Amino acid sequence: MRIGHGYDVHRTAPGRRLVLCGTEIECEFGLTAHSDGDVALHALTDAILGAAGLPDIGRLFPDTDEAWKDADSRDILRRAVAMVREKGFEPEYADVTIIAERPKLAPYIEKMRDAAAGAMGVDPSRVNVKATTEEKLGFTGCGEGIAAHAVCLLRE
Ligand code: MG
């Protein structure tokens, strides 16, 4: 077994689409990014890559590369999982935590889990997604950004 952790932050911006864990969320703001800004899938991708000892998402899919402009982060996750499988590892379990003061993410949890599992090519029972606030503290608490953590266990 190998374990990996991923962390990512994106700044909020009015008028952008909000996509979290491959799921479009109804909201008056979104996240600035070169890609679709899916902070949750970026954290998850980094956790998976980290567990396999591969370079991080920023090195493999650089934001200076036009190929990833407005990219669907599910495609990035799919490619990362393919690289991990190539090295002989299979995702055993992943757990994602999204930190956002707003919007309320509870109605989207199952959809987000299914979308993440779909991109990873695993059964949804192998993925968990949850959301929390930071009690109005710091950059997530005042709504300047959304953060996400993820851990992933790989089986050799
Ligand atoms: Mg990112």
CSV table of N, CA, C and O in Angstrom, one decimal, residues 99-101 132-145 147:
chain,number,residue,atom,x,y,z
A,99,ILE,N,-13.0,22.8,1.3
A,99,ILE,CA,-13.2,23.8,2.4
A,99,ILE,C,-13.7,25.1,1.7
A,99,ILE,O,-13.0,25.7,1.0
A,100,ALA,N,-15.0,25.3,2.0
A,100,ALA,CA,-15.7,26.5,1.3
A,100,ALA,C,-16.7,27.0,2.3
A,100,ALA,O,-17.5,26.3,2.8
A,101,GLU,N,-16.7,28.3,2.5
A,101,GLU,CA,-17.7,29.0,3.3
A,101,GLU,C,-19.1,28.9,2.6
A,101,GLU,O,-20.1,28.6,3.2
A,132,THR,N,-16.6,21.2,4.2
A,132,THR,CA,-16.6,21.8,5.5
A,132,THR,C,-16.4,23.3,5.4
A,132,THR,O,-16.0,23.8,4.3
A,133,THR,N,-16.7,24.1,6.4
A,133,THR,CA,-16.4,25.5,6.4
A,133,THR,C,-15.2,25.7,7.3
A,133,THR,O,-14.8,24.8,8.0
A,134,GLU,N,-14.7,27.0,7.3
A,134,GLU,CA,-13.6,27.2,8.3
A,134,GLU,C,-14.1,28.4,9.3
A,134,GLU,O,-13.3,29.2,9.7
A,135,GLU,N,-15.4,28.3,9.6
A,135,GLU,CA,-15.9,29.2,10.7
A,135,GLU,C,-15.6,30.6,10.4
A,135,GLU,O,-15.3,31.4,11.3
A,136,LYS,N,-15.7,31.0,9.1
A,136,LYS,CA,-15.5,32.4,8.7
A,136,LYS,C,-14.1,32.9,8.9
A,136,LYS,O,-13.8,34.1,8.9
A,137,LEU,N,-13.1,32.0,9.2
A,137,LEU,CA,-11.8,32.4,9.5
A,137,LEU,C,-10.9,32.2,8.2
A,137,LEU,O,-11.1,31.3,7.4
A,138,GLY,N,-10.0,33.1,8.0
A,138,GLY,CA,-9.0,33.0,6.9
A,138,GLY,C,-9.6,33.2,5.5
A,138,GLY,O,-10.7,33.7,5.4
A,139,PHE,N,-8.8,32.8,4.5
A,139,PHE,CA,-9.2,33.1,3.1
A,139,PHE,C,-10.4,32.3,2.7
A,139,PHE,O,-11.2,32.8,1.9
A,140,THR,N,-10.6,31.1,3.2
A,140,THR,CA,-11.7,30.4,2.8
A,140,THR,C,-13.0,30.9,3.5
A,140,THR,O,-14.0,31.0,3.0
A,141,GLY,N,-12.7,31.3,4.8
A,141,GLY,CA,-13.8,31.8,5.6
A,141,GLY,C,-14.4,33.1,5.1
A,141,GLY,O,-15.6,33.3,5.3
A,142,CYS,N,-13.6,34.0,4.6
A,142,CYS,CA,-14.1,35.2,4.1
A,142,CYS,C,-14.5,35.1,2.6
A,142,CYS,O,-14.9,36.1,2.0
A,143,GLY,N,-14.3,33.9,2.0
A,143,GLY,CA,-14.8,33.7,0.6
A,143,GLY,C,-13.8,34.1,-0.4
A,143,GLY,O,-14.2,34.2,-1.6
A,144,GLU,N,-12.5,34.4,-0.1
A,144,GLU,CA,-11.5,34.8,-1.1
A,144,GLU,C,-11.1,33.6,-1.9
A,144,GLU,O,-10.7,33.8,-3.0
A,145,GLY,N,-11.3,32.4,-1.4
A,145,GLY,CA,-10.9,31.2,-2.1
A,145,GLY,C,-11.6,30.0,-1.6
A,145,GLY,O,-12.2,30.0,-0.6
A,147,ALA,N,-10.5,25.9,-0.9
A,147,ALA,CA,-9.4,24.9,-0.7
A,147,ALA,C,-9.9,23.5,-0.7
A,147,ALA,O,-11.0,23.2,-0.5
